[in-house]
Amino acid sequence: MLNFHFYNPAQIYFGKGMEDHVGEYVSQYSNQILLHYGGGSIFKNGVYDRVTASLRKAGVRFVELGGVQPNPRLSLVRAGIQLCDENNLDFILAVGGGSTIDSAKAIAVGVQNPGDLWDYYMDPEKPIRGALPVGVVLTIPATGSESSPSSVITNEANNLKRSIASPKIIPKFAVLNPEITYTMPKYQIACGASDILSHLMERYFTPVDHVDFTDRLLEASMRTVLDNGPLALQNPTDYHVRAELMWVGTVAHNGLLNTGRIGDWATHHMEHELSGMYDIAHGAGLSIMTPAWMRYVYRENVGKFIQFSRRVFGVEYPLDDPRALVEEMLFRLETWYRRMGLPVRLSDVGIGTEHLEEMARRCMLGRGKDGHFKVLTETDVLRIYELAL
Ligand code: NZQ
Ligand code: ZN
């Protein structure tokens, strides 16, 4: 186990009706805020009405900026920075999923740092001096952005999707009411579960040995997603199922399960090139890239893959043939993705060979190499895209 420093200051308010108190939570920080949201689902399911009623009751003045798209765009972020500057807004409340939260975090950084915001996304070493505080009402369990230190933004001028990470953008609080997720479209339930599973797998496949405690926590978390994902599709209003997914989604990405180990993250980076280039949902890109990455890298540490196959997927044989065992695990994983209604090949979403080389090149921009379980070169990344065809 490696040395580590674990700190996650995001307060979590979990359960039924919690969003009715969001005005009280916000007023601990500010009484003039930016209210940021997506394409309108919060109007249809009543969340907007409940949140704004609570803000008014607490005497919080708000300026609104809606219209965040999945794979959030830099241009709307710039509009948000301008709104905050013009109206002296010093807190951002994101009501939505990862895209809205990430857009809010980007605005928060843009307001408090000099120069062009996009330079911070292109250069992970560029120091972030500060950020406006951000609060969250989460409407979709998926990215873990509600308590993560990252923000992922797409620059529509060049289709590059890039991220920043800083403890300064961990939200001050997140309101998690599983009932709010009842109205999610089935495809988003599936994409969200796929993203949570991937955050757990990225951490699981580490080059670090002797991490049994976090291995076990990760295995239990993965089983929680594998068991509850299909149940959420079958019965979207089962509170207990939605609660399991919502909480595991947050814990998957709040840093706890990363303690003492190094995650891989190459699959996420390859996926970001896909969703940057083709504007597909992040969770769907992950269900395509994960099996391809596994097929390419499992020889790097066969023992870890056997442990994963046995403990998470219950594959017990043939132990004398690791390749067959891993293939059986992959069959079960791909069957799960398909059962969730997710793609497992690029061809499933109509993508061919046309941009594979370009995506492999872009994946290496500013990195040189990628991944930790197996360190990948640009050629490796291209091979993995080809395996995903
Ligand atoms: O925009 P609205 O109308 O709200 O509709 C959204 C959107 O169309 C809809 N939705 C959300 N909650 C709903 C709902 N519809 C009905 N009822 C509800 N309760 O779902 C659609 C997808 O929303 P989005 O926010 O895009 O989804 P998600 O949470 O999966 O976020 C994906 C983005 O986060 C990034 C991804 O790359 C992607 O850009 N990630 C952010 C991370 C982070 N900051 O830590 C880590 C992740 O690995 C990921 O990369
Ligand atoms: Zn993700």
mmCIF file of N, CA, C and O in Angstrom, residues 34 120 138 158 231 239 287-288 301 306 365:
data_model
loop_
_atom_site.group_PDB
_atom_site.id
_atom_site.type_symbol
_atom_site.label_atom_id
_atom_site.label_comp_id
_atom_site.label_asym_id
_atom_site.label_seq_id
_atom_site.Cartn_x
_atom_site.Cartn_y
_atom_site.Cartn_z
ATOM 1 N N LEU A 34 -25.455 31.766 -8.762
ATOM 2 C CA LEU A 34 -25.826 31.296 -10.094
ATOM 3 C C LEU A 34 -26.507 29.939 -9.938
ATOM 4 O O LEU A 34 -25.952 29.029 -9.312
ATOM 5 N N TYR A 120 -6.190 26.096 -18.771
ATOM 6 C CA TYR A 120 -6.107 25.250 -17.570
ATOM 7 C C TYR A 120 -6.484 23.804 -17.913
ATOM 8 O O TYR A 120 -5.956 22.861 -17.342
ATOM 9 N N LEU A 138 -28.002 16.549 -7.011
ATOM 10 C CA LEU A 138 -27.691 15.532 -8.023
ATOM 11 C C LEU A 138 -28.973 14.902 -8.569
ATOM 12 O O LEU A 138 -29.863 14.516 -7.795
ATOM 13 N N ASN A 158 -12.673 22.565 -31.334
ATOM 14 C CA ASN A 158 -11.770 21.531 -31.861
ATOM 15 C C ASN A 158 -12.163 20.112 -31.421
ATOM 16 O O ASN A 158 -11.404 19.162 -31.618
ATOM 17 N N LEU A 231 -31.887 -4.133 -11.916
ATOM 18 C CA LEU A 231 -33.108 -3.958 -11.111
ATOM 19 C C LEU A 231 -33.687 -2.558 -11.308
ATOM 20 O O LEU A 231 -34.905 -2.370 -11.349
ATOM 21 N N TYR A 239 -37.207 2.562 -4.528
ATOM 22 C CA TYR A 239 -36.352 3.506 -3.786
ATOM 23 C C TYR A 239 -35.045 2.864 -3.349
ATOM 24 O O TYR A 239 -33.969 3.462 -3.463
ATOM 25 N N SER A 287 -18.573 1.320 -22.043
ATOM 26 C CA SER A 287 -18.940 -0.089 -22.232
ATOM 27 C C SER A 287 -18.318 -0.643 -23.518
ATOM 28 O O SER A 287 -18.166 -1.855 -23.666
ATOM 29 N N ILE A 288 -17.936 0.239 -24.419
ATOM 30 C CA ILE A 288 -17.224 -0.194 -25.634
ATOM 31 C C ILE A 288 -15.735 -0.377 -25.350
ATOM 32 O O ILE A 288 -15.119 -1.381 -25.732
ATOM 33 N N ASN A 301 -0.882 -8.579 -15.705
ATOM 34 C CA ASN A 301 -0.991 -9.123 -14.339
ATOM 35 C C ASN A 301 -2.176 -10.094 -14.337
ATOM 36 O O ASN A 301 -3.286 -9.761 -13.936
ATOM 37 N N ILE A 306 -7.508 -12.858 -12.700
ATOM 38 C CA ILE A 306 -8.156 -14.075 -12.192
ATOM 39 C C ILE A 306 -8.927 -13.739 -10.913
ATOM 40 O O ILE A 306 -10.084 -14.142 -10.729
ATOM 41 N N LEU A 365 -1.970 13.605 -26.518
ATOM 42 C CA LEU A 365 -1.632 15.030 -26.442
ATOM 43 C C LEU A 365 -1.442 15.441 -24.993
ATOM 44 O O LEU A 365 -2.320 15.244 -24.155
#
